[in-house]
mmCIF file of C-alpha atoms in Angstrom:
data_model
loop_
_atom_site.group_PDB
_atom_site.id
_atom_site.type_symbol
_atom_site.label_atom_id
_atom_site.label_comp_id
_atom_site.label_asym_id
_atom_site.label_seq_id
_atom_site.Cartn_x
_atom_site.Cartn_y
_atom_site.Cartn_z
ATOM 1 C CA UNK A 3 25.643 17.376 18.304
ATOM 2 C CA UNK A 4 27.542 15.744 15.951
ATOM 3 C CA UNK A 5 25.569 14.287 12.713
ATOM 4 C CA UNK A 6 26.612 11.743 10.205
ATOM 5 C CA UNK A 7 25.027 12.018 6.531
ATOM 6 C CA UNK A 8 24.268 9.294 4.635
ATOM 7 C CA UNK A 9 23.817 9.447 0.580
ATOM 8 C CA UNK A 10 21.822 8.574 -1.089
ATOM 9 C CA UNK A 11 18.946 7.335 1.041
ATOM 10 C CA UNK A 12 17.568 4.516 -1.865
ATOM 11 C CA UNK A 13 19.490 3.236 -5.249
ATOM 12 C CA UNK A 14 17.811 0.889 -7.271
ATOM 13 C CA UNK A 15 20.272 -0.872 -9.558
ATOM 14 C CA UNK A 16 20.343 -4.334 -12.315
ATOM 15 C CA UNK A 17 22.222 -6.982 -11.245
ATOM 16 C CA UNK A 18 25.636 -6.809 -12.182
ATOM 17 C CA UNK A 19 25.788 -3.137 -11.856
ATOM 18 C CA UNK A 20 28.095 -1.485 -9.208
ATOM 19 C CA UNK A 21 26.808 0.590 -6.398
ATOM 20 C CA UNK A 22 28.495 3.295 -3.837
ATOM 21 C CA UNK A 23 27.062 4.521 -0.665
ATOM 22 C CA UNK A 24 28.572 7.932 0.890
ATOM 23 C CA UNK A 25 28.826 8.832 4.563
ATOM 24 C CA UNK A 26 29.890 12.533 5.182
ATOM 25 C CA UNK A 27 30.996 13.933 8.559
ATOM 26 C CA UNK A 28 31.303 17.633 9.643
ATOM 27 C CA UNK A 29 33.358 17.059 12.427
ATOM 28 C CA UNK A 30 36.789 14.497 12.204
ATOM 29 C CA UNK A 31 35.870 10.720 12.750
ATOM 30 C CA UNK A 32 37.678 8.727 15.165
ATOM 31 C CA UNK A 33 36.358 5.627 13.306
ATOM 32 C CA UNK A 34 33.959 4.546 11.443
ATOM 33 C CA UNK A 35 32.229 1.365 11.095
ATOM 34 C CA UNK A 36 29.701 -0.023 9.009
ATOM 35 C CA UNK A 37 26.678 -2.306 8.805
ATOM 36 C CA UNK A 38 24.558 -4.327 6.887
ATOM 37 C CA UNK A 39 20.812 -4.983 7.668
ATOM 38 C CA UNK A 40 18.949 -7.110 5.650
ATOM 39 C CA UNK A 41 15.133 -6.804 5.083
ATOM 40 C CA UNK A 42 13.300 -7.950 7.698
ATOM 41 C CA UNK A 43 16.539 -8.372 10.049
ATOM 42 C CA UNK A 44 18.986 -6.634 12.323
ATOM 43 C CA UNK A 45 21.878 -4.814 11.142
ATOM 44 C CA UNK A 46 25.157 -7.083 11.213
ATOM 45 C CA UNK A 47 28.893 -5.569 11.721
ATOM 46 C CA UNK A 48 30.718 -5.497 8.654
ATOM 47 C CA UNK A 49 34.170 -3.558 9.249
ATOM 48 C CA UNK A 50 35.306 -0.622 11.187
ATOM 49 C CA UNK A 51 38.227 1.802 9.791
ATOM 50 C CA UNK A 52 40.329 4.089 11.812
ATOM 51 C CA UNK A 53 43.271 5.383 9.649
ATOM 52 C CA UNK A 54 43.238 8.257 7.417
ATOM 53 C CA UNK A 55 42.932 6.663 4.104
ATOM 54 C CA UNK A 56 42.635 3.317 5.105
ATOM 55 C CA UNK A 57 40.956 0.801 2.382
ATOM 56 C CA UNK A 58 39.814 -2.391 3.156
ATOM 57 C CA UNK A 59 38.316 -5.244 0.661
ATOM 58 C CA UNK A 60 36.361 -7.849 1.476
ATOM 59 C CA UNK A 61 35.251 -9.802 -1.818
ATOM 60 C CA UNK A 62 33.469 -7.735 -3.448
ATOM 61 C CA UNK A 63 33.060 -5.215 -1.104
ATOM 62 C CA UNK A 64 35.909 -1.786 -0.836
ATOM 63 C CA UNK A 65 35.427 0.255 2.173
ATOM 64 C CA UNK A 66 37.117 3.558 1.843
ATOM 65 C CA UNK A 67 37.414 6.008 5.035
ATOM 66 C CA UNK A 68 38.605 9.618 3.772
ATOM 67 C CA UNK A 69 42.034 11.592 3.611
ATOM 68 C CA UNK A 70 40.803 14.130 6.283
ATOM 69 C CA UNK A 71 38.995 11.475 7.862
ATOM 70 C CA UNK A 72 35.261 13.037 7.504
ATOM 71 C CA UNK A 73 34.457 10.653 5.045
ATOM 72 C CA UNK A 74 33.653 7.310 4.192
ATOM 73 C CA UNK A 75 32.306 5.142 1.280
ATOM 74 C CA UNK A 76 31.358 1.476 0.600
ATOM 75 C CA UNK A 77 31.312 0.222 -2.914
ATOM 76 C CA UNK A 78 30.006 -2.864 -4.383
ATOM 77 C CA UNK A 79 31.409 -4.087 -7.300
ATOM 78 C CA UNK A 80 29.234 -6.127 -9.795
ATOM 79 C CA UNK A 81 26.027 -6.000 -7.509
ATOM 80 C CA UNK A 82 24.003 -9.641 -6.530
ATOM 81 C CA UNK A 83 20.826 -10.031 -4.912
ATOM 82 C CA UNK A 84 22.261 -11.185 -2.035
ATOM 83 C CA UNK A 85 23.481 -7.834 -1.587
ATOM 84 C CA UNK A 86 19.902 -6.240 -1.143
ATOM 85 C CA UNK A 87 19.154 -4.430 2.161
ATOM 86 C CA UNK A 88 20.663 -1.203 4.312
ATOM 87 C CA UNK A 89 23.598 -0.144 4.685
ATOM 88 C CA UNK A 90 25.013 1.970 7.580
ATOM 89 C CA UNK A 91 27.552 4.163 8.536
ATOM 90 C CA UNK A 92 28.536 4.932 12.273
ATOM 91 C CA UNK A 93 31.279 7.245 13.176
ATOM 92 C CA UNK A 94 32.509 8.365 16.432
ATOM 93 C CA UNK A 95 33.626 11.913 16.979
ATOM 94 C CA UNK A 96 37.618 12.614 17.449
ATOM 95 C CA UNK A 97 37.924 11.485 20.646
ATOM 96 C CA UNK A 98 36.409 8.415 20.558
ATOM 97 C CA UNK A 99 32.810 9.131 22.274
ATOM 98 C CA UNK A 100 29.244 7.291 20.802
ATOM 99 C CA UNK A 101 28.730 6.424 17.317
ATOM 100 C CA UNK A 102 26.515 7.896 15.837
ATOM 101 C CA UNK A 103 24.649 6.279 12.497
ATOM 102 C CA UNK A 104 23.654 7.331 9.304
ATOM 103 C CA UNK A 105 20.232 6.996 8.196
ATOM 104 C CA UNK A 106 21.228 4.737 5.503
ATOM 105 C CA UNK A 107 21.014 3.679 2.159
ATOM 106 C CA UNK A 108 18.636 1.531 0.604
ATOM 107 C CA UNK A 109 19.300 -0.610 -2.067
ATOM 108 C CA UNK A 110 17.580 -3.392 -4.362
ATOM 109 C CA UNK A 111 19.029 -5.347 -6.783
ATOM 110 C CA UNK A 112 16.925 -5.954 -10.078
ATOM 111 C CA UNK A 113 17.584 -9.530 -11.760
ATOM 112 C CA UNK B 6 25.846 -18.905 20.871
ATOM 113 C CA UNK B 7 25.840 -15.304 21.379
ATOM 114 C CA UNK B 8 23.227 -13.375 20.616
ATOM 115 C CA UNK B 9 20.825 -10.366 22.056
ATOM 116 C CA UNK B 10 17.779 -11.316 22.781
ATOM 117 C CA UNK B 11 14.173 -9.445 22.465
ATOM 118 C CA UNK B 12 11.059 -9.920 23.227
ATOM 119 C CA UNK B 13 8.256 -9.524 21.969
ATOM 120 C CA UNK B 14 9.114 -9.581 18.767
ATOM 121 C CA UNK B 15 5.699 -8.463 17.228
ATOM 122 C CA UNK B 16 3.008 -6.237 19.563
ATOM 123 C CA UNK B 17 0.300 -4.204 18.988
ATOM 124 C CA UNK B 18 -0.864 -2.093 21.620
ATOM 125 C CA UNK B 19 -3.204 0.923 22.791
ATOM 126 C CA UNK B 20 -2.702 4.099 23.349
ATOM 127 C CA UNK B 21 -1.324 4.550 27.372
ATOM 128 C CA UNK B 22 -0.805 1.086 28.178
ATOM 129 C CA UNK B 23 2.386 0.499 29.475
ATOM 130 C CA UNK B 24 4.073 -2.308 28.225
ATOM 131 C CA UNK B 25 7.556 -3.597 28.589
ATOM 132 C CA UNK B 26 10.384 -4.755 25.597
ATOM 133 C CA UNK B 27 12.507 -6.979 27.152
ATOM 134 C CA UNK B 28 16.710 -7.362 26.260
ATOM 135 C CA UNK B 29 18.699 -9.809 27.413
ATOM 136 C CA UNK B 30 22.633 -10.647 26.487
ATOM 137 C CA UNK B 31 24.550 -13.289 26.775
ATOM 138 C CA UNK B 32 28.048 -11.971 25.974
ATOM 139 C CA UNK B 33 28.532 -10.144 29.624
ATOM 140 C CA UNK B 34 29.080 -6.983 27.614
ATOM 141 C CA UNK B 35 29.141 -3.859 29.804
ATOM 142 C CA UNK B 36 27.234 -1.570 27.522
ATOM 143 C CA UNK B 37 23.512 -1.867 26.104
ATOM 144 C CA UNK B 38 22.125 0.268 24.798
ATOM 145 C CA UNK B 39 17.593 1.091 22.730
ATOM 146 C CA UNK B 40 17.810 1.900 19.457
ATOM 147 C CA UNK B 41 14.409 2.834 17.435
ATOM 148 C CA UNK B 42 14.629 2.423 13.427
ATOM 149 C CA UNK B 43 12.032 4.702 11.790
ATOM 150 C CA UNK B 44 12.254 5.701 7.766
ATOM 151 C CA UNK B 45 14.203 8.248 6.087
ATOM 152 C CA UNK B 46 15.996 8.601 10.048
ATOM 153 C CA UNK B 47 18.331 5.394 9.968
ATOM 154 C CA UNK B 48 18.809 3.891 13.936
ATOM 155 C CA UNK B 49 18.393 6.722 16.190
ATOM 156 C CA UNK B 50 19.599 6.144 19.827
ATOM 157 C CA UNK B 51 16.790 5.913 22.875
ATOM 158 C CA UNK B 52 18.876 4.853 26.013
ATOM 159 C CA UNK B 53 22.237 3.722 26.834
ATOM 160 C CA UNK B 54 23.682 2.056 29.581
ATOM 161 C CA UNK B 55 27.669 1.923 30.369
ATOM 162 C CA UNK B 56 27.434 -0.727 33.233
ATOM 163 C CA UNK B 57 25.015 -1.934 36.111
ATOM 164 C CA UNK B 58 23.485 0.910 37.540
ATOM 165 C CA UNK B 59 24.369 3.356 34.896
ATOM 166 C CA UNK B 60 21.816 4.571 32.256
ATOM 167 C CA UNK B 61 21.622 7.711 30.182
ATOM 168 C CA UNK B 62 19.220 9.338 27.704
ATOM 169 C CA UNK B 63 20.393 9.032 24.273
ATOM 170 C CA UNK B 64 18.766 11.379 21.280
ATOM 171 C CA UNK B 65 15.283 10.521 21.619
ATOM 172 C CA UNK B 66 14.559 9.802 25.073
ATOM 173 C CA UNK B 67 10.985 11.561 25.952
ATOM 174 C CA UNK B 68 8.432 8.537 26.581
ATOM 175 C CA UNK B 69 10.951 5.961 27.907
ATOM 176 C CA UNK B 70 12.272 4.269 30.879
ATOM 177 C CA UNK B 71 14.996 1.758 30.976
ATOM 178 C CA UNK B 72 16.423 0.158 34.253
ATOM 179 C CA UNK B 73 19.621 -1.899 34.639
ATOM 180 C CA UNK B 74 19.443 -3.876 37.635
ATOM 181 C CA UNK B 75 21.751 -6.973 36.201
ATOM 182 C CA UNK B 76 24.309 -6.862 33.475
ATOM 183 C CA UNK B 77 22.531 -9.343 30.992
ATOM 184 C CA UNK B 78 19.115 -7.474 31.163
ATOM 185 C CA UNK B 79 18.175 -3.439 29.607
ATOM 186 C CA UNK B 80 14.429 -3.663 29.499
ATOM 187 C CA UNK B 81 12.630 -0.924 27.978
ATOM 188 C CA UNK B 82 9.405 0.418 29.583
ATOM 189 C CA UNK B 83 6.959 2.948 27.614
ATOM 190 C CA UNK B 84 5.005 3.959 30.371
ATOM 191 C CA UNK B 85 1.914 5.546 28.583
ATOM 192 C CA UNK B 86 2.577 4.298 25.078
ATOM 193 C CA UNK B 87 1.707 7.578 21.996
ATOM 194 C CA UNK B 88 1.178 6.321 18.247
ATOM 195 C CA UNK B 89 4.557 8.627 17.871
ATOM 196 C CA UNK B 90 5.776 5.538 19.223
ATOM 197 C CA UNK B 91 5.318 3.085 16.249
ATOM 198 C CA UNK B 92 8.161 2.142 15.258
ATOM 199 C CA UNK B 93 11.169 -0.761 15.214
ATOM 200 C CA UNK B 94 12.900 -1.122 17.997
ATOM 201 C CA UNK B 95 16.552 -2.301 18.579
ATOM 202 C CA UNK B 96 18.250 -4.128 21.653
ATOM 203 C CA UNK B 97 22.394 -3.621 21.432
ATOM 204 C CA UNK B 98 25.193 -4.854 23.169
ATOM 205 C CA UNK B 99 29.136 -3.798 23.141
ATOM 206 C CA UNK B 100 31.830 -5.013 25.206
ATOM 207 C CA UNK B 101 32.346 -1.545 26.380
ATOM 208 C CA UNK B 102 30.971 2.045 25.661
ATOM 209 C CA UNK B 103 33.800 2.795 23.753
ATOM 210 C CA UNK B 104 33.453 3.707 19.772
ATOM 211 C CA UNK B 105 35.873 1.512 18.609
ATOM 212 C CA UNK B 106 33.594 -1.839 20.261
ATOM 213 C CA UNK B 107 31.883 -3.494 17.597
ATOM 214 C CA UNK B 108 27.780 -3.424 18.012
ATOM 215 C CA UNK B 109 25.607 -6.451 18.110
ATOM 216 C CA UNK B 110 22.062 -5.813 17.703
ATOM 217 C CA UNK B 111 18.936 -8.277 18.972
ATOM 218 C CA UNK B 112 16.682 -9.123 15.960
ATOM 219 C CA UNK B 113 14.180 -6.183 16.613
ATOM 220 C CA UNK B 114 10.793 -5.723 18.060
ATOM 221 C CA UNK B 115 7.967 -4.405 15.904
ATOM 222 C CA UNK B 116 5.485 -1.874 17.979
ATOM 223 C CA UNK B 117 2.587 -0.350 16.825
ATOM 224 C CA UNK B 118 0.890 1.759 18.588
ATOM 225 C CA UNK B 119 -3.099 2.567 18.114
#
């Protein structure tokens, strides 16, 4: 079945420091969303991209979904603490069935 | 407000007692689905439902039940409960089954399982 890889599974970076989470599809991705779970919570929408390409922004968050649309990455600019937690990719499969998630990434911010 | 709904949050059980997570939504979304959250395997799908009357296994079915007798409710029954079955579990909602339907997920229920 189709399989969605997350990288890396845990970063540990210093406050201020960026960070960049990779999601990696076999198969071509209908879309792909992400989400944001913070400890101790539930994981929380954050955006969904469908075209080849596509960047979005918000603050200091850039979303990136890939040229051949297998790929996907989420950086963080200048990392805060509020940023701590897990952060998911989903993608769907070319014609638009399930999404599937990632396992995640991990990551704590040292201030 | 809307929200998805769990309960309990917190159990501890024994091994083969059947217990009972329930979901509820208020957003009359069509499609609910179990997730269960386990380290180093991200959210990995248990059950899904596309509408009333309409459930399917997801990836990791093998110890669960789910029924969907009313749109709001996807209760999730482990019949004879394993300690395989520690784990967090999540209640989701989308307005439909399709992939492009953004996913909003109850708070989680923490099971252990002794």
């Amino acid at each position: 079945g189709q399989q969605v890889m997350q990288i890396p599974q845990y970063q540990h970076v210093q406050e201020g420091e960026d960070f960049t989470t990779y999601c990696n599809s076999s198969t071509t991705l209908s879309n792909i969303q992400w989400y944001k779970q913070r400890p101790g919570g539930h994981p929380v929408f954050l955006i969904q991209l469908v075209k080849s390409g596509e960047v979005k922004k918000q603050k200091r968050l850039t979303f990136q979904f890939g040229e051949a649309k297998k790929n996907s990455s989420l950086h963080i600019t200048a990392t805060q603490t509020t940023d701590v937690g897990t952060y998911f990719c989903a993608g769907a499969g070319e014609y638009g069935n399930k999404l599937v998630f990632g396992a995640g990434t991990i990551l704590r911010v040292k201030s | 407000e809307a929200q998805v709904t769990q309960n309990p949050r917190y159990l501890i059980t024994v091994t083969g007692k059947k217990l009972t997570v329930t979901c509820s939504q208020n957003m009359n979304h069509e499609y609910m689905s179990w997730y269960r959250q386990d380290p180093g395997l991200g959210l990995r799908q248990i059950y899904y439902s596309m509408n009333v009357e309409v459930t399917d296994k997801g990836d990791v079915p093998e110890g669960y039940k789910v029924s969907r007798k009313e749109k709001r409710n996807f209760p999730l029954i482990l019949e004879s409960p394993s300690p395989n079955q520690t784990s967090l579990y999540f209640c989701a909602s989308s307005l439909t089954g399709s992939s492009w339907n953004t996913i909003y997920f109850g708070e989680g229920s923490w099971l252990t399982v002794v």
